[in-house]
Coordinates of C-alpha atoms in Angstrom, one line a residue:
M198 CA 82.6 102.7 91.6
K199 CA 83.5 106.1 92.9
R200 CA 87.2 105.5 92.1
V201 CA 86.5 104.3 88.6
F202 CA 84.2 107.3 87.9
L203 CA 86.9 109.7 89.1
L204 CA 89.5 108.2 86.8
M205 CA 87.3 107.9 83.8
S206 CA 85.9 111.4 84.1
F207 CA 89.4 112.9 84.4
C208 CA 90.8 110.9 81.5
C209 CA 88.2 112.1 79.2
V210 CA 88.6 115.8 80.0
L211 CA 91.8 116.5 78.0
V212 CA 92.4 114.8 74.7
S213 CA 94.1 117.5 72.7
V214 CA 95.8 120.9 72.9
T215 CA 96.2 123.7 70.5
V216 CA 99.8 124.3 69.4
H217 CA 100.5 127.1 66.9
G218 CA 96.9 127.1 65.8
Q219 CA 96.8 123.3 65.3
Q220 CA 95.1 120.6 67.4
K221 CA 97.7 118.3 68.8
K222 CA 96.7 115.0 70.4
L223 CA 97.8 114.6 74.0
P224 CA 99.7 111.4 74.9
R225 CA 98.1 109.0 77.3
I226 CA 100.3 108.2 80.2
A227 CA 99.6 105.8 83.1
I228 CA 101.0 106.1 86.6
A229 CA 101.7 103.1 88.8
G230 CA 104.2 101.9 91.4
L231 CA 104.9 100.3 94.8
G232 CA 107.7 101.2 97.1
I233 CA 109.3 99.7 100.2
E234 CA 112.7 98.8 101.6
S235 CA 112.4 95.2 103.0
S236 CA 115.0 93.6 105.2
T237 CA 115.3 89.9 104.9
F238 CA 117.3 89.9 108.1
S239 CA 114.2 91.0 110.1
P240 CA 111.5 88.6 111.2
A241 CA 108.9 91.3 110.5
L242 CA 106.4 90.9 107.6
T243 CA 104.6 93.7 105.7
N244 CA 101.0 93.4 104.7
E245 CA 98.9 95.3 102.2
E246 CA 97.6 97.9 104.6
A247 CA 101.1 99.2 105.2
F248 CA 101.3 100.5 101.6
H249 CA 98.5 103.1 102.2
A250 CA 97.7 102.6 98.5
R251 CA 96.2 105.5 96.5
Y252 CA 93.9 104.8 93.6
A253 CA 92.8 106.7 90.5
A254 CA 92.6 110.5 91.1
E255 CA 94.0 110.1 94.6
V256 CA 97.4 109.3 93.1
F257 CA 97.9 112.9 92.0
N258 CA 98.0 114.0 95.7
A259 CA 101.3 112.1 96.1
Y260 CA 103.1 114.5 93.7
P261 CA 103.2 118.3 94.1
F262 CA 104.1 118.6 90.4
F263 CA 100.8 117.1 89.4
G264 CA 98.7 119.9 90.9
V265 CA 95.6 120.8 89.0
D266 CA 97.1 124.0 87.6
S267 CA 100.6 122.6 87.1
P268 CA 102.1 122.8 83.5
L269 CA 102.9 119.1 83.6
R270 CA 99.3 118.2 84.3
S271 CA 98.2 119.8 81.0
R272 CA 100.8 118.0 78.8
A273 CA 99.1 114.6 78.8
V274 CA 96.0 112.6 79.6
W275 CA 97.1 111.1 82.8
V276 CA 95.7 107.7 83.8
P277 CA 96.7 107.0 87.4
A278 CA 96.3 103.3 88.4
I279 CA 97.8 102.6 91.9
V280 CA 100.7 104.0 93.9
G281 CA 101.5 102.6 97.3
K282 CA 104.4 103.5 99.6
S283 CA 105.1 101.6 102.9
L284 CA 107.5 102.4 105.7
P285 CA 110.5 100.2 105.3
G286 CA 110.1 96.9 107.1
G287 CA 110.3 93.1 106.7
A288 CA 109.5 91.1 103.6
V289 CA 106.1 91.7 102.0
T290 CA 103.7 88.8 102.2
R291 CA 103.1 87.1 98.9
E292 CA 99.4 87.7 99.4
A293 CA 99.8 91.4 99.8
Y294 CA 102.1 91.7 96.8
E295 CA 99.9 89.7 94.5
S296 CA 96.8 91.7 95.6
L297 CA 98.5 95.1 94.9
V298 CA 100.1 93.9 91.7
N299 CA 96.8 92.4 90.4
K300 CA 94.9 95.5 91.2
T301 CA 97.5 97.5 89.3
L302 CA 97.3 95.2 86.3
D303 CA 93.5 95.2 86.3
S304 CA 93.5 99.0 86.2
L305 CA 96.2 99.2 83.5
K306 CA 94.4 96.7 81.3
K307 CA 91.0 98.4 81.7
H308 CA 92.2 101.8 80.6
A309 CA 94.8 100.9 77.9
P310 CA 96.4 101.8 75.5
Y311 CA 99.1 104.1 76.7
D312 CA 101.9 106.1 75.1
G313 CA 103.9 106.1 78.4
L314 CA 103.9 104.9 81.9
F315 CA 105.5 106.6 84.9
F316 CA 106.7 103.8 87.1
D317 CA 107.4 105.0 90.6
I318 CA 109.2 102.4 92.8
H319 CA 111.8 102.3 95.5
G320 CA 113.6 99.2 94.3
A321 CA 114.4 97.3 97.5
M322 CA 111.2 95.3 98.0
S323 CA 111.5 91.7 99.2
V324 CA 108.6 89.4 98.9
V325 CA 108.2 86.0 100.6
G326 CA 109.1 83.3 98.1
L327 CA 109.7 85.6 95.1
E328 CA 113.0 86.7 93.5
D329 CA 113.4 90.3 92.3
P330 CA 109.9 91.7 93.0
E331 CA 110.4 94.9 91.0
G332 CA 111.7 92.9 88.0
D333 CA 108.7 90.6 88.3
F334 CA 106.3 93.6 88.6
I335 CA 107.5 95.4 85.5
T336 CA 107.6 92.2 83.5
R337 CA 103.9 91.6 84.3
I338 CA 103.1 95.2 83.5
R339 CA 104.8 94.7 80.1
K340 CA 102.6 91.7 79.4
A341 CA 99.5 93.9 80.3
I342 CA 100.3 97.0 78.3
G343 CA 102.7 95.7 75.6
T344 CA 106.3 96.6 74.7
K345 CA 105.6 99.8 72.6
T346 CA 104.6 101.9 75.7
I347 CA 107.6 103.9 77.0
I348 CA 108.2 103.2 80.7
S349 CA 110.1 105.8 82.7
T350 CA 111.2 104.5 86.1
S351 CA 112.0 106.6 89.2
M352 CA 113.8 105.0 92.1
D353 CA 115.6 105.5 95.4
L354 CA 119.4 105.2 95.1
H355 CA 119.2 102.5 97.8
G356 CA 117.2 100.4 95.4
N357 CA 118.4 97.5 93.2
V358 CA 118.5 97.4 89.4
S359 CA 118.4 93.8 88.1
W360 CA 119.0 93.0 84.5
R361 CA 115.3 92.2 84.2
L362 CA 114.2 95.6 85.5
A363 CA 116.7 97.3 83.3
A364 CA 115.5 95.4 80.2
N365 CA 111.8 96.2 80.7
T366 CA 112.2 99.9 81.4
D367 CA 113.1 102.5 78.8
L368 CA 114.1 105.5 80.9
I369 CA 115.4 105.2 84.4
T370 CA 116.7 107.5 87.1
C371 CA 117.3 107.7 90.9
Y372 CA 117.9 110.1 93.7
R373 CA 121.3 111.9 93.7
M374 CA 121.2 112.8 97.4
A375 CA 121.3 110.9 100.6
P376 CA 119.4 112.0 102.7
H377 CA 116.9 112.1 99.9
E378 CA 116.2 115.9 99.7
D379 CA 115.8 115.5 95.9
A380 CA 113.2 112.8 96.0
M381 CA 110.4 114.7 94.5
E382 CA 112.8 116.4 92.0
T383 CA 113.8 113.0 90.8
K384 CA 110.3 111.8 90.3
E385 CA 109.5 114.9 88.3
R386 CA 112.6 114.4 86.2
A387 CA 111.4 110.9 85.4
V388 CA 108.1 112.4 84.2
R389 CA 109.7 115.2 82.2
N390 CA 112.1 112.7 80.5
L391 CA 109.1 110.7 79.5
L392 CA 107.1 113.6 78.2
D393 CA 110.1 114.9 76.3
R394 CA 110.7 111.6 74.5
I395 CA 107.1 111.3 73.6
E396 CA 106.5 114.9 72.5
S397 CA 109.7 115.1 70.5
G398 CA 108.9 111.8 68.7
K399 CA 112.3 110.4 69.6
G400 CA 110.7 107.6 71.5
K401 CA 112.8 105.1 73.5
P402 CA 116.5 105.9 73.9
A403 CA 118.5 103.8 71.5
F404 CA 121.0 102.6 74.2
K405 CA 120.9 101.6 77.8
A406 CA 124.2 100.9 79.5
W407 CA 124.1 98.8 82.7
I408 CA 127.1 98.1 84.9
P409 CA 126.9 96.0 88.1
I410 CA 129.5 97.0 90.7
P411 CA 130.4 94.4 93.3
V412 CA 130.1 96.7 96.3
L413 CA 127.4 96.5 99.0
L414 CA 127.4 99.3 101.6
P415 CA 124.9 100.8 103.9
G416 CA 123.5 104.2 103.3
E417 CA 125.2 105.5 106.4
K418 CA 128.6 104.9 104.6
T419 CA 127.5 106.5 101.3
S420 CA 125.8 109.7 102.4
T421 CA 126.3 112.5 99.8
R422 CA 126.9 114.9 102.7
I423 CA 130.4 113.7 103.0
E424 CA 133.3 112.4 100.8
P425 CA 133.7 110.3 98.8
A426 CA 130.0 110.0 97.9
K427 CA 129.7 113.8 97.7
T428 CA 132.1 114.0 94.8
V429 CA 131.0 110.7 93.2
Y430 CA 127.4 111.9 93.0
K431 CA 128.3 115.4 92.1
A432 CA 129.4 114.0 88.7
V433 CA 126.0 112.5 87.9
A434 CA 124.1 115.6 86.9
P435 CA 126.7 116.9 84.4
A436 CA 127.0 113.3 83.0
A437 CA 123.2 113.3 82.4
S438 CA 123.2 116.7 80.7
Q439 CA 125.6 115.7 77.9
P440 CA 124.3 115.7 74.3
G441 CA 123.3 112.2 73.4
V442 CA 122.6 111.2 77.0
V443 CA 119.1 111.3 78.5
D444 CA 119.9 110.4 82.1
A445 CA 122.6 108.8 84.3
A446 CA 122.3 107.3 87.7
I447 CA 124.3 105.5 90.4
W448 CA 122.5 103.1 92.7
V449 CA 124.2 102.2 96.0
G450 CA 121.9 99.2 96.3
Y451 CA 120.2 97.8 99.5
A452 CA 122.5 96.1 102.0
W453 CA 120.0 94.4 104.2
A454 CA 118.5 91.9 101.8
D455 CA 120.1 88.7 100.6
E456 CA 119.4 88.4 96.9
P457 CA 121.8 88.3 93.9
R458 CA 120.5 91.7 92.7
N459 CA 121.7 93.4 95.9
H460 CA 124.8 95.5 94.9
A461 CA 125.7 98.9 93.4
V462 CA 124.7 99.6 89.8
V463 CA 125.3 102.4 87.2
M464 CA 122.9 103.0 84.3
V465 CA 123.1 105.6 81.6
T466 CA 120.5 106.0 78.8
G467 CA 120.7 107.9 75.6
D468 CA 121.0 107.9 71.8
D469 CA 124.8 108.2 71.5
K470 CA 126.2 104.6 71.9
Q471 CA 129.8 105.7 72.6
K472 CA 128.9 108.4 75.0
V473 CA 126.3 106.3 76.9
S474 CA 128.8 103.5 77.4
A475 CA 131.8 105.7 78.2
T476 CA 129.8 107.7 80.7
A477 CA 128.6 104.6 82.5
E478 CA 132.1 103.3 82.7
Q479 CA 133.4 106.5 84.1
L480 CA 130.8 106.7 86.8
A481 CA 131.2 103.0 87.7
K482 CA 135.0 103.4 88.0
S483 CA 134.7 106.5 90.2
F484 CA 132.3 104.6 92.6
W485 CA 134.6 101.5 92.6
D486 CA 137.8 103.5 93.0
A487 CA 136.4 105.2 96.1
R488 CA 135.4 102.0 97.8
N489 CA 138.0 102.1 100.6
A490 CA 137.2 105.7 101.4
Y491 CA 133.5 105.1 102.2
A492 CA 133.1 105.7 105.9
F493 CA 130.3 106.2 108.4
V494 CA 128.7 109.6 108.2
A495 CA 129.2 110.1 111.9
P496 CA 131.6 108.8 114.7
T497 CA 130.6 105.3 115.7
D498 CA 130.8 103.2 118.9
N499 CA 128.9 100.4 120.7
L500 CA 126.0 101.5 122.8
K501 CA 127.9 101.7 126.1
G502 CA 130.6 103.9 124.5
S503 CA 127.9 106.1 122.9
L504 CA 126.1 106.6 126.2
D505 CA 129.3 107.3 128.0
K506 CA 130.3 110.0 125.5
A507 CA 126.8 111.5 125.6
I508 CA 126.7 111.7 129.4
A509 CA 130.1 113.2 129.6
S510 CA 129.5 115.8 126.9
S511 CA 128.7 119.4 127.5
K512 CA 127.1 119.6 124.0
H513 CA 123.3 119.4 124.0
P514 CA 121.3 118.0 122.5
F515 CA 123.6 115.0 121.9
F516 CA 122.0 112.7 119.4
I517 CA 122.5 108.9 119.4
S518 CA 121.4 106.9 116.4
D519 CA 120.0 103.5 117.5
S520 CA 120.9 102.2 114.1
G521 CA 120.4 98.5 114.1
D522 CA 116.6 98.7 114.4
N523 CA 116.1 101.7 112.2
P524 CA 112.4 101.5 110.9
T525 CA 113.2 103.6 107.9
A526 CA 115.9 101.1 106.7
G527 CA 113.8 98.0 107.2
G528 CA 114.1 97.3 110.9
A529 CA 111.1 95.9 112.8
G530 CA 111.2 99.0 115.0
D531 CA 110.4 97.1 118.2
V532 CA 113.8 95.8 119.3
T533 CA 114.0 96.7 123.0
W534 CA 117.7 96.0 123.5
T535 CA 118.9 99.7 123.4
L536 CA 116.0 101.0 125.6
T537 CA 116.6 98.1 128.1
E538 CA 120.3 99.1 128.4
I539 CA 119.4 102.8 128.9
L540 CA 116.9 102.1 131.7
A541 CA 119.4 99.8 133.4
R542 CA 122.0 102.6 133.8
K543 CA 122.0 104.3 137.2
E544 CA 122.5 107.8 135.6
F545 CA 118.9 107.7 134.2
Q546 CA 117.1 106.1 137.2
S547 CA 116.6 109.3 139.0
A548 CA 114.2 112.0 137.8
N549 CA 117.1 114.5 138.2
G550 CA 119.4 112.5 136.0
P551 CA 120.4 113.6 132.5
S552 CA 117.3 114.2 130.4
L553 CA 116.9 111.7 127.6
I554 CA 114.3 111.3 124.9
Y555 CA 113.9 107.8 123.4
A556 CA 112.0 107.6 120.0
S557 CA 110.4 105.2 120.0
I558 CA 109.0 101.7 120.8
P559 CA 105.7 100.2 119.8
G560 CA 103.5 99.0 122.7
P561 CA 99.8 98.9 121.9
E562 CA 98.9 97.4 125.3
L563 CA 100.9 100.0 127.2
V564 CA 99.3 102.7 125.1
E565 CA 95.8 101.4 126.2
K566 CA 96.9 101.5 129.8
A567 CA 98.3 105.0 129.4
I568 CA 95.0 106.2 127.9
A569 CA 93.1 104.7 130.8
A570 CA 95.5 106.3 133.3
G571 CA 95.4 109.7 131.6
V572 CA 98.0 112.4 131.4
G573 CA 99.7 112.7 134.8
G574 CA 98.6 109.2 135.7
H575 CA 100.8 106.2 136.5
V576 CA 101.4 103.3 134.1
D577 CA 103.1 100.0 134.5
G578 CA 103.4 97.6 131.6
Y579 CA 105.5 96.2 128.8
A580 CA 106.3 97.4 125.3
G581 CA 108.3 96.2 122.3
A582 CA 109.7 92.8 121.2
A583 CA 106.4 91.6 119.8
V584 CA 108.0 91.1 116.4
D585 CA 111.8 91.0 117.0
A586 CA 112.6 89.5 120.4
R587 CA 116.0 88.1 119.3
Y588 CA 118.1 90.5 121.4
A589 CA 115.9 91.4 124.4
P590 CA 112.4 90.6 125.7
P591 CA 109.6 93.2 126.1
V592 CA 110.8 96.1 128.2
R593 CA 109.0 97.1 131.4
L594 CA 108.0 100.8 131.6
N595 CA 106.9 101.9 135.1
G596 CA 106.4 105.6 135.1
T597 CA 104.2 108.7 134.6
V598 CA 102.1 109.5 131.5
E599 CA 103.3 112.9 130.2
S600 CA 101.2 113.2 127.0
I601 CA 98.8 111.3 124.7
E602 CA 98.3 112.2 121.1
K603 CA 96.0 110.5 118.6
G604 CA 95.6 110.5 114.8
D605 CA 99.2 110.1 113.5
K606 CA 99.2 108.3 110.1
D607 CA 101.8 105.8 111.2
A608 CA 101.7 105.6 115.0
V609 CA 97.9 106.0 115.3
V610 CA 98.3 106.8 119.0
E611 CA 101.5 108.1 120.7
V612 CA 102.1 108.4 124.4
V613 CA 105.1 109.7 126.4
V614 CA 106.0 107.8 129.6
K615 CA 108.6 109.2 131.9
V616 CA 110.8 106.6 133.7
G617 CA 113.4 108.2 135.8
S618 CA 114.9 110.9 133.6
V619 CA 114.0 109.1 130.4
H620 CA 111.1 110.3 128.3
V621 CA 110.0 107.2 126.3
I622 CA 107.8 107.6 123.3
V623 CA 105.5 104.6 123.0
T624 CA 103.4 104.1 119.9
Q625 CA 100.4 101.9 118.9
K626 CA 102.2 101.2 115.7
R627 CA 105.8 101.8 114.7
K628 CA 106.7 105.3 113.5
P629 CA 110.0 107.0 112.5
Y630 CA 110.8 110.3 114.2
H631 CA 112.5 112.6 111.7
K632 CA 111.1 116.1 112.2
E633 CA 111.1 118.5 115.2
K634 CA 107.3 118.6 115.2
D635 CA 107.3 114.8 115.7
F636 CA 108.6 115.6 119.2
T637 CA 107.1 119.0 120.0
R638 CA 103.5 117.9 119.3
L639 CA 104.1 115.4 122.2
G640 CA 105.2 118.2 124.5
L641 CA 108.8 117.3 124.2
N642 CA 111.6 119.8 123.4
P643 CA 114.5 117.9 121.8
R644 CA 116.6 121.1 121.7
Q645 CA 116.5 121.3 125.5
S646 CA 117.2 117.6 126.1
D647 CA 120.6 116.5 127.2
I648 CA 120.4 113.3 125.0
V649 CA 118.1 112.3 122.2
V650 CA 118.1 108.6 121.1
V651 CA 116.4 107.9 117.8
K652 CA 115.9 104.7 115.9
I653 CA 117.6 106.0 112.8
G654 CA 120.8 105.7 110.8
Y655 CA 122.1 109.0 109.4
L656 CA 120.1 112.0 110.8
E657 CA 117.4 113.4 108.6
P658 CA 117.8 117.1 107.8
E659 CA 115.9 118.7 110.7
L660 CA 117.5 116.5 113.3
Y661 CA 120.9 117.0 111.7
A662 CA 120.5 120.8 111.9
M663 CA 119.6 120.8 115.6
R664 CA 122.3 118.4 116.9
A665 CA 125.1 119.8 119.0
D666 CA 126.8 116.5 118.7
W667 CA 126.0 113.0 117.3
I668 CA 127.2 109.5 117.3
L669 CA 126.1 106.4 115.4
A670 CA 125.6 103.5 117.9
L671 CA 126.3 100.1 116.3
T672 CA 123.3 98.3 117.8
P673 CA 121.8 95.0 116.9
G674 CA 118.7 94.5 114.7
G675 CA 117.5 93.6 111.2
V676 CA 119.5 96.5 109.7
D677 CA 122.7 96.0 111.6
Q678 CA 125.3 98.4 110.3
D679 CA 128.1 95.8 110.8
L680 CA 127.3 93.9 107.6
E681 CA 129.9 91.2 108.4
R682 CA 127.6 90.1 111.2
L683 CA 124.8 89.3 108.8
P684 CA 124.4 85.8 107.5
Y685 CA 124.5 86.4 103.7
K686 CA 124.0 83.3 101.6
R687 CA 122.7 84.4 98.3
I688 CA 124.4 87.6 97.2
N689 CA 127.0 87.4 94.5
R690 CA 130.5 86.9 95.8
P691 CA 133.1 88.2 95.8
M692 CA 131.6 91.4 97.2
F693 CA 133.3 94.4 98.7
P694 CA 133.7 94.9 101.7
L695 CA 132.9 91.4 102.7
D696 CA 135.7 90.2 100.4
K697 CA 138.3 93.0 100.9
D698 CA 141.1 91.4 98.8
M699 CA 138.9 90.7 95.8
K700 CA 140.3 91.1 92.3
E701 CA 139.6 94.2 90.2
P702 CA 136.1 93.6 88.6
D703 CA 135.2 94.0 85.0
L704 CA 133.3 97.4 84.8
S705 CA 132.7 97.4 81.1
A706 CA 129.3 98.7 80.0
Q707 CA 126.8 96.1 79.1
L708 CA 124.2 97.2 76.6
V709 CA 120.7 96.2 77.6
P710 CA 118.3 95.2 74.8
L711 CA 115.4 97.6 74.3
S712 CA 112.2 96.7 75.9
D713 CA 110.6 95.8 72.5
K714 CA 113.5 93.7 71.5
Q715 CA 113.3 91.2 74.3
K716 CA 113.4 87.6 73.4

């Protein structure tokens, strides 16, 4: 009842605004969305709790540009339904998906009608037994709110844009940077585009050009930090700013799910048919033409080679990306193979060996033992491989408890166990380590460590800034960077780079029918 009251009380506060001495009715705009990257090559499953769903007025807290005193807040009567964001992981259970979708639909139906909807999704959700979840979600939203409402969709560039998703949205955009330093800027752009089309009376853009590109690459080969993606994506903003164009976007797609929709896509929306189509074709061609130049964002090697290089290096900290089980790409996060190999190396078995931080491995039972032993105490137990034991069994950690921290949103409880010269971060629940404070709050100083091994792909900005050197270890897991090792069965073929000698594809713009013209 509290959530409903908060929503209703807010929605009734602003209904009009004075413009040039005249009362102007404010548009009613809903907010909804679910976001996750889900690997179908991981045995992990994602439940409803993982989405940390926000309801009603709580939704505003997810967006700095929706602050109480922000200009955008006063331009509409905002009707927030549900927004949920999960750490990447395995496929979402059908039960969790249906529960969150039905709660969204119930809220949207209850507070209708709407002039617009801000649809905030990632675009790479997989759901057990369901094809194209985001396409299904937006289709069901359309049935609930009708086809006249203008929907503006914001996405991750590693999401997938199916024809069904393209058909049911009116405005669409995605990040232009990887790492995603422009994530919030993109979401705000989606909102501004929506407001501009409503306030101007222009309504839905007349044309939507959609071009599927038969390329499937990991984000670690398409980072906008380096060429060719740096130049390819640099062209997006100027393309979107042309007269007659509302927005333009290039999606790399999501490489670790096996569905027909998984591939790169270009979309351009606007009112000038020729310019919309030509712009989409130019962007698609630039992405395709660069296909052979896409390369890993860092030097790569197998784990042994990576460790050999790190140990021999005089550059510290030397970062190693344990990429195959990256929890922020969809890995289970509890593959023990890399940590097992590290602990087996003689260099790290003495307390005086090269200092190494390993982030991280889930081990709730070991965490309990560490809490019982206390800081400075001894702990002996097993962690990891509760979800993904395909490559190695649970790893034994026999060492000293260095720190215990409680209250993290993702990890819940974190402990550091020192085994030889290795400082292992063990968590109650899986957690990505992207910021310096993630380490320092545990009493660890990554800048002073010889080696830092992180379950990650490309380094996030803070880690990238502190690295003295870096290598991407091609390790096994649900988000294996070597795509040719993955058992794809359902993606469209031919697909580059799996089919390296494929013929030149047809990259002509396909005009998508408007959402209120669907048959």
